C-alpha cells in the first residue's frame, strides 16, 4: 500500500532559506542584473527571465520611450566602440551585457557576438591559446546565468562551429585567426537572420479566417504573425496575459498596431476559448533532446488543453536553442525562479511557486518551425545526435 | 524541340482528362517525358545545369497544373531536378579535385601557391555535398565558406592550365547530360520495380494464421499478399468492397484465384469486424511530408477503427508517392470529386435533379470524393521500397530524394543563368 509521504514537510526546511533570499528581491522585481560584477549576485533568481520582464513586461509608454532613448540605437548598429576597453582588460561579460540590453536581440545571439569579439580582441599568438581563451570566455558566460538554456546551447554550438574546421590547418596564425573571425561573424549573422526564415516558414501555415492562440510574448512568434499580416492574411489572435510578467499585454499592443484583431485572455481562460481556436503558436526558451520544449510557465497547460481538443501546437524556435538536455519531468531542470508580485502582501508562512518555466513533452507538439526547416519533434534528437556524435 | 513540345502537350491533355490511371503509371510516363526533354534540350557551354533546371521547371509547372491532385507528377519533377543538381555537383567536385591535384604537382616550388587554400579533394567534396544536403545543425556548422574557396582555387589553376581546362569542359558537358539521363533511367527502373521491392518484405510482416484487412483494390497490396502466400504463409484476408467503385470485388476474385481464404465485407461493416483482425494493410495515393497519407476514400474510417482496437495500420507506398509538401499547403489539393453517376443512376433520380424548381438548383446533391486524408498518428508503419519506416521518419527520405529549392516548381522569370 503506497501513499505519498509528506515530504513537503522535510522540504520546507530547505525552502525557508530560499524564501529569505528571494524576499529581498520581491521589492524590486524589474531590476536588471548588475553589469559590473562578473558573477550573477543572485543565482537563485533567473536573470534570463528578469531581463525578459524588463524588456517585455508591462511598462508605461513614456518609460519605454526613455528606455529606447537610453539604448539609443537600432539593433543593427555596431557594438560600442572598443576605445574605452583599452584601459581595463577585456571582459566578455561586459560585452555580452552591452549587447543584451537591446530588446530585439536574442540572448544567445548576444553571447555569440560577445564571443566573436573575444576572438577579435585576443592577444593570443597560437591557436591553442586562442581556443583556451575562447573556452574560458564561453564558460564564464554560461556560469553567469545557468538557467538560460539558449545561452548555454548557443555558446556550445558556437564553440563547435568555430573550432571544428579544417581551416585551422593553416600554418599562418593570422590568416587562421581572420578565418575564425569570419566564421564567428557568419554564425552571428545566421542566428540573427534565423527569425526571418522561421517567419517565412511559419506564416505559410496560417490560413485566411483562422484563429491563433499565443502565449505571452515571443519575438519569433511576433515575427511570424507580422509576416503573415504583411502577406495580407486575415486572421485573429487570442493572446494570454502571461502572468506574472504580463508580457501578453505587450504582444496585444503589437497586434493592435498591425491591425490584427486581438483578444486578451487571462491564463485561466485558455480551455474556455480553446474550441474557437484553430492552432496554437508558442516560442521556446530551449528545445530539448526528446523534441519537447522548455518555455514560459503556462505553455505545458496550453499544450495539454490543445491536445485534448485536437488542436495543433506549433513551436517557433531557432536552431541554436537545441540543447543536450533530457528532462524526465517538470522538476528535472535547473530551477529558474522569478519573484511574483501579487499586488498585496503575502504572509510569510504561505509558499509561492516561483518557477518561471515548464517543460512540454514532445507528444503534445505538432511541428517545430526552425531555420533548418519545418521539423516534427522526433527530428530534433536526430539532429542533435548527428551533430554531437 | 518542337518534337518534345508535342509530346508534352499530349501528356498534358491526358492528365487533364484524367486518362492516366494510377500514380505508378503517371510517375513512369512523367519520368520518360522528362528524360526526352533533357536529351533534346540544347545546353549552352557554361552552366548547363542551370539551363536544364530551367527547362525542366518550365515543363514541370505545366504538368503539375494539369492535374494538381496527382501528386506523383510533382514528385517526379522534383526528383529529376534533384538529380540534375546532384550530378552537376559531383562532376564539379571531381573536376576541381582533379585541378587541385594537378596544381599541387605542377607548382611544388611555388610557396605562395601552397599558402592558398589547397584543400584536399575530400574536404572540397564534403563542402560541396553540404550545400546540396538540406540544412541541418551539422551542415550549419560545416565549412560553408570553403565553397567560396572552391572557384578561387579553380581560377588560380586555370591560368596555368587553360587548354586542358577547356578540353575538360567540353567533355564535361557531354558527361553531365549522359550522367543525368543514366540517373533518370535508374529512377524509371525504380518506379517500375517498386512493387517487387515492397513485396519482398511481405514475409517479415505477415505471419502464420493471421487475419489481414484491406479496403478496395491496390496493386501493391495484392502483390504483397501474394508474395507472402508464395512463401507458404497461410493467412486469411478480409476485403472491404470499397464503394462506389467496388474494386474490392475484383481483389477478392484475384486472391481466391491464388488460393487465399478471403472474406468480403461492406465498408460499413469494418468497425464490426475489426476486432477479429490482426493487421490492416492498405495502399496510398500519396504520402505527405508530415507522414500523413492521402488514401482512397474510406481509409480514414478504417484507420480510426484500427486505432480504436489497437490493430496496426500498415501503409504500402513506393517512393514515387512521397511528396515533400505539407497537407496545409495551398498547392496540394487534398481531394477530387468524381462523377456522381457512380453513386446514383441518373434515370432513377431524374425527378430530384430538377433544375427547373424554385431557386434553379436541385435539392439533391450527390458528392463523390475520391480521397481521404489519414493523419500521421493513425499510421503505424510505412513500407516503401527502401524498407519499413515510422511516419516521423518521412522527413529523412524526403531530404534524400528532393532539394529544398525545388519545393515550389516555378520558373523564375528573370533568370540570368
Short mmCIF file of N, CA and C in Angstrom, two decimals, chain B residues 163-272:
data_model
loop_
_atom_site.label_atom_id
_atom_site.label_comp_id
_atom_site.label_asym_id
_atom_site.label_seq_id
_atom_site.Cartn_x
_atom_site.Cartn_y
_atom_site.Cartn_z
N UNK B 163 44.40 25.38 -71.56
CA UNK B 163 43.99 24.48 -72.64
C UNK B 163 43.35 23.23 -72.09
N UNK B 164 44.00 22.63 -71.13
CA UNK B 164 43.47 21.36 -70.63
C UNK B 164 42.10 21.58 -70.02
N UNK B 165 41.90 22.79 -69.44
CA UNK B 165 40.62 23.07 -68.79
C UNK B 165 39.50 23.14 -69.81
N UNK B 166 39.77 23.80 -70.95
CA UNK B 166 38.69 23.93 -71.93
C UNK B 166 38.36 22.58 -72.52
N UNK B 167 39.37 21.76 -72.70
CA UNK B 167 39.10 20.42 -73.23
C UNK B 167 38.27 19.65 -72.21
N UNK B 168 38.66 19.85 -70.96
CA UNK B 168 37.92 19.23 -69.85
C UNK B 168 36.44 19.60 -69.90
N UNK B 169 36.19 20.90 -70.14
CA UNK B 169 34.81 21.38 -70.06
C UNK B 169 33.92 20.79 -71.12
N UNK B 170 34.44 20.68 -72.32
CA UNK B 170 33.56 20.18 -73.38
C UNK B 170 33.23 18.72 -73.15
N UNK B 171 34.20 17.97 -72.63
CA UNK B 171 33.88 16.58 -72.33
C UNK B 171 32.93 16.55 -71.14
N UNK B 172 33.09 17.55 -70.26
CA UNK B 172 32.22 17.60 -69.09
C UNK B 172 30.77 17.84 -69.49
N UNK B 173 30.56 18.68 -70.51
CA UNK B 173 29.18 19.00 -70.88
C UNK B 173 28.48 17.75 -71.37
N UNK B 174 29.20 16.95 -72.17
CA UNK B 174 28.56 15.73 -72.65
C UNK B 174 28.34 14.78 -71.51
N UNK B 175 29.31 14.76 -70.58
CA UNK B 175 29.23 13.82 -69.48
C UNK B 175 28.03 14.14 -68.58
N UNK B 176 27.77 15.43 -68.38
CA UNK B 176 26.68 15.82 -67.48
C UNK B 176 25.35 15.26 -67.96
N UNK B 177 25.04 15.52 -69.23
CA UNK B 177 23.76 15.03 -69.76
C UNK B 177 23.71 13.52 -69.66
N UNK B 178 24.81 12.90 -70.01
CA UNK B 178 24.87 11.45 -70.00
C UNK B 178 24.58 10.92 -68.61
N UNK B 179 25.25 11.54 -67.61
CA UNK B 179 25.04 11.10 -66.23
C UNK B 179 23.61 11.30 -65.80
N UNK B 180 23.07 12.46 -66.17
CA UNK B 180 21.69 12.74 -65.76
C UNK B 180 20.73 11.73 -66.37
N UNK B 181 20.92 11.46 -67.65
CA UNK B 181 19.99 10.52 -68.29
C UNK B 181 20.13 9.13 -67.69
N UNK B 182 21.35 8.78 -67.34
CA UNK B 182 21.53 7.49 -66.68
C UNK B 182 20.78 7.44 -65.37
N UNK B 183 20.91 8.52 -64.60
CA UNK B 183 20.23 8.56 -63.30
C UNK B 183 18.71 8.53 -63.48
N UNK B 184 18.20 9.21 -64.51
CA UNK B 184 16.75 9.19 -64.74
C UNK B 184 16.30 7.80 -65.15
N UNK B 185 17.15 7.11 -65.92
CA UNK B 185 16.82 5.73 -66.26
C UNK B 185 16.71 4.87 -65.03
N UNK B 186 17.65 5.10 -64.10
CA UNK B 186 17.58 4.36 -62.83
C UNK B 186 16.29 4.65 -62.11
N UNK B 187 15.90 5.92 -62.14
CA UNK B 187 14.65 6.32 -61.49
C UNK B 187 13.46 5.59 -62.10
N UNK B 188 13.43 5.53 -63.43
CA UNK B 188 12.33 4.83 -64.11
C UNK B 188 12.33 3.37 -63.72
N UNK B 189 13.53 2.80 -63.65
CA UNK B 189 13.65 1.40 -63.25
C UNK B 189 13.09 1.19 -61.85
N UNK B 190 13.46 2.12 -60.94
CA UNK B 190 12.96 2.02 -59.56
C UNK B 190 11.45 2.07 -59.52
N UNK B 191 10.87 3.00 -60.29
CA UNK B 191 9.42 3.12 -60.29
C UNK B 191 8.79 1.82 -60.78
N UNK B 192 9.38 1.25 -61.83
CA UNK B 192 8.78 0.05 -62.40
C UNK B 192 8.87 -1.13 -61.44
N UNK B 193 9.97 -1.20 -60.67
CA UNK B 193 10.15 -2.39 -59.83
C UNK B 193 9.72 -2.17 -58.39
N UNK B 194 9.02 -1.07 -58.11
CA UNK B 194 8.73 -0.78 -56.69
C UNK B 194 7.86 -1.88 -56.07
N UNK B 195 6.98 -2.47 -56.86
CA UNK B 195 6.12 -3.50 -56.30
C UNK B 195 6.91 -4.70 -55.82
N UNK B 196 7.92 -5.10 -56.62
CA UNK B 196 8.72 -6.27 -56.23
C UNK B 196 9.46 -5.99 -54.94
N UNK B 197 10.05 -4.76 -54.86
CA UNK B 197 10.85 -4.45 -53.69
C UNK B 197 10.00 -4.46 -52.43
N UNK B 198 8.77 -3.95 -52.57
CA UNK B 198 7.90 -3.92 -51.39
C UNK B 198 7.45 -5.33 -51.05
N UNK B 199 7.15 -6.11 -52.08
CA UNK B 199 6.63 -7.46 -51.81
C UNK B 199 7.68 -8.35 -51.14
N UNK B 200 8.96 -8.03 -51.39
CA UNK B 200 10.00 -8.86 -50.77
C UNK B 200 9.91 -8.82 -49.25
N UNK B 201 9.38 -7.69 -48.72
CA UNK B 201 9.33 -7.56 -47.28
C UNK B 201 8.09 -8.19 -46.67
N UNK B 202 7.26 -8.80 -47.52
CA UNK B 202 5.98 -9.31 -47.02
C UNK B 202 6.16 -10.35 -45.94
N UNK B 203 7.16 -11.22 -46.13
CA UNK B 203 7.32 -12.35 -45.21
C UNK B 203 7.61 -11.89 -43.80
N UNK B 204 8.31 -10.72 -43.67
CA UNK B 204 8.65 -10.26 -42.32
C UNK B 204 7.43 -9.79 -41.56
N UNK B 205 6.40 -9.37 -42.29
CA UNK B 205 5.28 -8.74 -41.61
C UNK B 205 4.06 -9.63 -41.46
N UNK B 206 3.89 -10.58 -42.38
CA UNK B 206 2.71 -11.44 -42.32
C UNK B 206 3.12 -12.79 -41.75
N UNK B 207 2.49 -13.16 -40.68
CA UNK B 207 2.87 -14.42 -40.03
C UNK B 207 1.78 -15.47 -40.18
N UNK B 208 2.08 -16.65 -39.69
CA UNK B 208 1.16 -17.77 -39.85
C UNK B 208 -0.17 -17.50 -39.16
N UNK B 209 -1.27 -17.88 -39.81
CA UNK B 209 -2.59 -17.80 -39.21
C UNK B 209 -3.01 -16.40 -38.82
N UNK B 210 -2.61 -15.43 -39.59
CA UNK B 210 -3.01 -14.06 -39.28
C UNK B 210 -4.23 -13.70 -40.10
N UNK B 211 -4.92 -12.65 -39.64
CA UNK B 211 -6.06 -12.14 -40.40
C UNK B 211 -5.74 -10.72 -40.82
N UNK B 212 -5.77 -10.48 -42.12
CA UNK B 212 -5.40 -9.16 -42.66
C UNK B 212 -6.66 -8.48 -43.19
N UNK B 213 -6.77 -7.17 -42.99
CA UNK B 213 -7.90 -6.42 -43.55
C UNK B 213 -7.39 -5.43 -44.57
N UNK B 214 -8.09 -5.31 -45.68
CA UNK B 214 -7.75 -4.27 -46.64
C UNK B 214 -9.03 -3.71 -47.24
N UNK B 215 -8.94 -2.56 -47.89
CA UNK B 215 -10.11 -1.92 -48.46
C UNK B 215 -9.83 -1.60 -49.92
N UNK B 216 -10.83 -1.88 -50.76
CA UNK B 216 -10.67 -1.58 -52.18
C UNK B 216 -9.60 -2.46 -52.79
N UNK B 217 -9.02 -2.00 -53.87
CA UNK B 217 -8.00 -2.81 -54.51
C UNK B 217 -6.78 -1.96 -54.80
N UNK B 218 -5.66 -2.38 -54.22
CA UNK B 218 -4.41 -1.71 -54.53
C UNK B 218 -3.48 -2.76 -55.09
N UNK B 219 -2.83 -2.46 -56.19
CA UNK B 219 -1.98 -3.46 -56.82
C UNK B 219 -0.81 -3.83 -55.92
N UNK B 220 -0.32 -2.81 -55.19
CA UNK B 220 0.80 -3.08 -54.29
C UNK B 220 0.39 -4.08 -53.21
N UNK B 221 -0.82 -3.86 -52.66
CA UNK B 221 -1.29 -4.76 -51.61
C UNK B 221 -1.47 -6.17 -52.14
N UNK B 222 -2.00 -6.26 -53.34
CA UNK B 222 -2.24 -7.58 -53.91
C UNK B 222 -0.93 -8.32 -54.09
N UNK B 223 0.07 -7.66 -54.64
CA UNK B 223 1.34 -8.34 -54.84
C UNK B 223 2.00 -8.68 -53.51
N UNK B 224 1.81 -7.79 -52.53
CA UNK B 224 2.35 -8.03 -51.19
C UNK B 224 1.77 -9.32 -50.62
N UNK B 225 0.44 -9.43 -50.68
CA UNK B 225 -0.22 -10.60 -50.11
C UNK B 225 0.17 -11.87 -50.87
N UNK B 226 0.25 -11.74 -52.20
CA UNK B 226 0.60 -12.92 -52.98
C UNK B 226 2.03 -13.37 -52.69
N UNK B 227 2.93 -12.41 -52.47
CA UNK B 227 4.30 -12.78 -52.16
C UNK B 227 4.37 -13.56 -50.86
N UNK B 228 3.57 -13.14 -49.87
CA UNK B 228 3.56 -13.87 -48.61
C UNK B 228 3.02 -15.27 -48.82
N UNK B 229 2.00 -15.38 -49.68
CA UNK B 229 1.42 -16.69 -49.96
C UNK B 229 2.44 -17.61 -50.62
N UNK B 230 3.26 -17.03 -51.52
CA UNK B 230 4.29 -17.82 -52.20
C UNK B 230 5.24 -18.46 -51.19
N UNK B 231 5.51 -17.70 -50.12
CA UNK B 231 6.46 -18.19 -49.14
C UNK B 231 5.77 -19.12 -48.13
N UNK B 232 4.66 -19.65 -48.53
CA UNK B 232 3.95 -20.66 -47.76
C UNK B 232 3.40 -20.17 -46.43
N UNK B 233 3.04 -18.90 -46.34
CA UNK B 233 2.35 -18.43 -45.14
C UNK B 233 0.86 -18.67 -45.35
N UNK B 234 0.18 -19.21 -44.36
CA UNK B 234 -1.25 -19.35 -44.55
C UNK B 234 -1.93 -18.28 -43.70
N UNK B 235 -2.75 -17.49 -44.32
CA UNK B 235 -3.44 -16.43 -43.59
C UNK B 235 -4.76 -16.14 -44.29
N UNK B 236 -5.60 -15.36 -43.62
CA UNK B 236 -6.90 -15.03 -44.20
C UNK B 236 -6.96 -13.54 -44.48
N UNK B 237 -7.78 -13.17 -45.45
CA UNK B 237 -7.89 -11.76 -45.82
C UNK B 237 -9.34 -11.33 -45.77
N UNK B 238 -9.59 -10.21 -45.09
CA UNK B 238 -10.92 -9.59 -45.13
C UNK B 238 -10.82 -8.45 -46.14
N UNK B 239 -11.67 -8.44 -47.11
CA UNK B 239 -11.62 -7.37 -48.10
C UNK B 239 -12.90 -6.54 -47.98
N UNK B 240 -12.72 -5.24 -47.71
CA UNK B 240 -13.88 -4.34 -47.71
C UNK B 240 -14.11 -3.88 -49.14
N UNK B 241 -15.34 -3.88 -49.59
CA UNK B 241 -15.58 -3.77 -51.03
C UNK B 241 -15.17 -2.43 -51.63
N UNK B 242 -15.16 -1.36 -50.86
CA UNK B 242 -14.69 -0.10 -51.43
C UNK B 242 -15.69 0.53 -52.36
N UNK B 243 -16.87 0.86 -51.81
CA UNK B 243 -17.87 1.57 -52.60
C UNK B 243 -17.32 2.94 -52.98
N UNK B 244 -17.77 3.62 -54.06
CA UNK B 244 -18.74 3.14 -55.02
C UNK B 244 -18.17 2.37 -56.20
N UNK B 245 -16.83 2.19 -56.22
CA UNK B 245 -16.29 1.53 -57.40
C UNK B 245 -16.26 0.01 -57.26
N UNK B 246 -16.39 -0.45 -56.00
CA UNK B 246 -16.42 -1.89 -55.73
C UNK B 246 -15.22 -2.63 -56.28
N UNK B 247 -14.04 -2.01 -56.18
CA UNK B 247 -12.83 -2.68 -56.63
C UNK B 247 -12.48 -3.84 -55.71
N UNK B 248 -13.03 -3.82 -54.50
CA UNK B 248 -12.78 -4.92 -53.56
C UNK B 248 -13.24 -6.25 -54.12
N UNK B 249 -14.30 -6.21 -54.91
CA UNK B 249 -14.79 -7.44 -55.52
C UNK B 249 -13.73 -8.05 -56.43
N UNK B 250 -13.07 -7.18 -57.21
CA UNK B 250 -12.04 -7.64 -58.13
C UNK B 250 -10.88 -8.25 -57.35
N UNK B 251 -10.50 -7.55 -56.26
CA UNK B 251 -9.39 -8.06 -55.45
C UNK B 251 -9.73 -9.41 -54.86
N UNK B 252 -10.96 -9.55 -54.38
CA UNK B 252 -11.36 -10.81 -53.75
C UNK B 252 -11.23 -11.96 -54.75
N UNK B 253 -11.68 -11.70 -55.97
CA UNK B 253 -11.57 -12.76 -57.00
C UNK B 253 -10.13 -13.13 -57.25
N UNK B 254 -9.27 -12.09 -57.32
CA UNK B 254 -7.86 -12.38 -57.62
C UNK B 254 -7.21 -13.18 -56.49
N UNK B 255 -7.57 -12.83 -55.25
CA UNK B 255 -6.95 -13.54 -54.14
C UNK B 255 -7.41 -14.99 -54.09
N UNK B 256 -8.68 -15.19 -54.38
CA UNK B 256 -9.20 -16.57 -54.38
C UNK B 256 -8.50 -17.38 -55.46
N UNK B 257 -8.25 -16.73 -56.60
CA UNK B 257 -7.55 -17.42 -57.69
C UNK B 257 -6.17 -17.89 -57.25
N UNK B 258 -5.55 -17.15 -56.30
CA UNK B 258 -4.22 -17.55 -55.82
C UNK B 258 -4.29 -18.52 -54.66
N UNK B 259 -5.50 -18.84 -54.23
CA UNK B 259 -5.63 -19.82 -53.16
C UNK B 259 -5.68 -19.25 -51.76
N UNK B 260 -6.05 -17.96 -51.62
CA UNK B 260 -6.12 -17.38 -50.28
C UNK B 260 -7.56 -17.37 -49.79
N UNK B 261 -7.72 -17.69 -48.51
CA UNK B 261 -9.04 -17.65 -47.90
C UNK B 261 -9.48 -16.20 -47.75
N UNK B 262 -10.58 -15.82 -48.40
CA UNK B 262 -10.98 -14.41 -48.45
C UNK B 262 -12.40 -14.24 -47.93
N UNK B 263 -12.61 -13.12 -47.21
CA UNK B 263 -13.96 -12.78 -46.76
C UNK B 263 -14.29 -11.40 -47.29
N UNK B 264 -15.45 -11.24 -47.89
CA UNK B 264 -15.83 -9.93 -48.44
C UNK B 264 -16.83 -9.27 -47.51
N UNK B 265 -16.57 -7.99 -47.16
CA UNK B 265 -17.50 -7.27 -46.28
C UNK B 265 -17.79 -5.90 -46.89
N UNK B 266 -18.86 -5.25 -46.39
CA UNK B 266 -19.11 -3.88 -46.85
C UNK B 266 -18.23 -2.93 -46.06
N UNK B 267 -18.10 -1.68 -46.53
CA UNK B 267 -17.29 -0.70 -45.82
C UNK B 267 -17.88 -0.42 -44.44
N UNK B 268 -19.19 -0.41 -44.35
CA UNK B 268 -19.83 -0.08 -43.07
C UNK B 268 -19.59 -1.16 -42.03
N UNK B 269 -19.22 -2.36 -42.48
CA UNK B 269 -19.02 -3.46 -41.53
C UNK B 269 -17.62 -3.48 -40.93
N UNK B 270 -16.77 -2.51 -41.32
CA UNK B 270 -15.39 -2.55 -40.86
C UNK B 270 -15.30 -2.48 -39.34
N UNK B 271 -16.05 -1.56 -38.75
CA UNK B 271 -15.97 -1.43 -37.30
C UNK B 271 -16.45 -2.71 -36.61
N UNK B 272 -17.41 -3.36 -37.21
CA UNK B 272 -17.91 -4.59 -36.59
C UNK B 272 -16.90 -5.71 -36.66
#
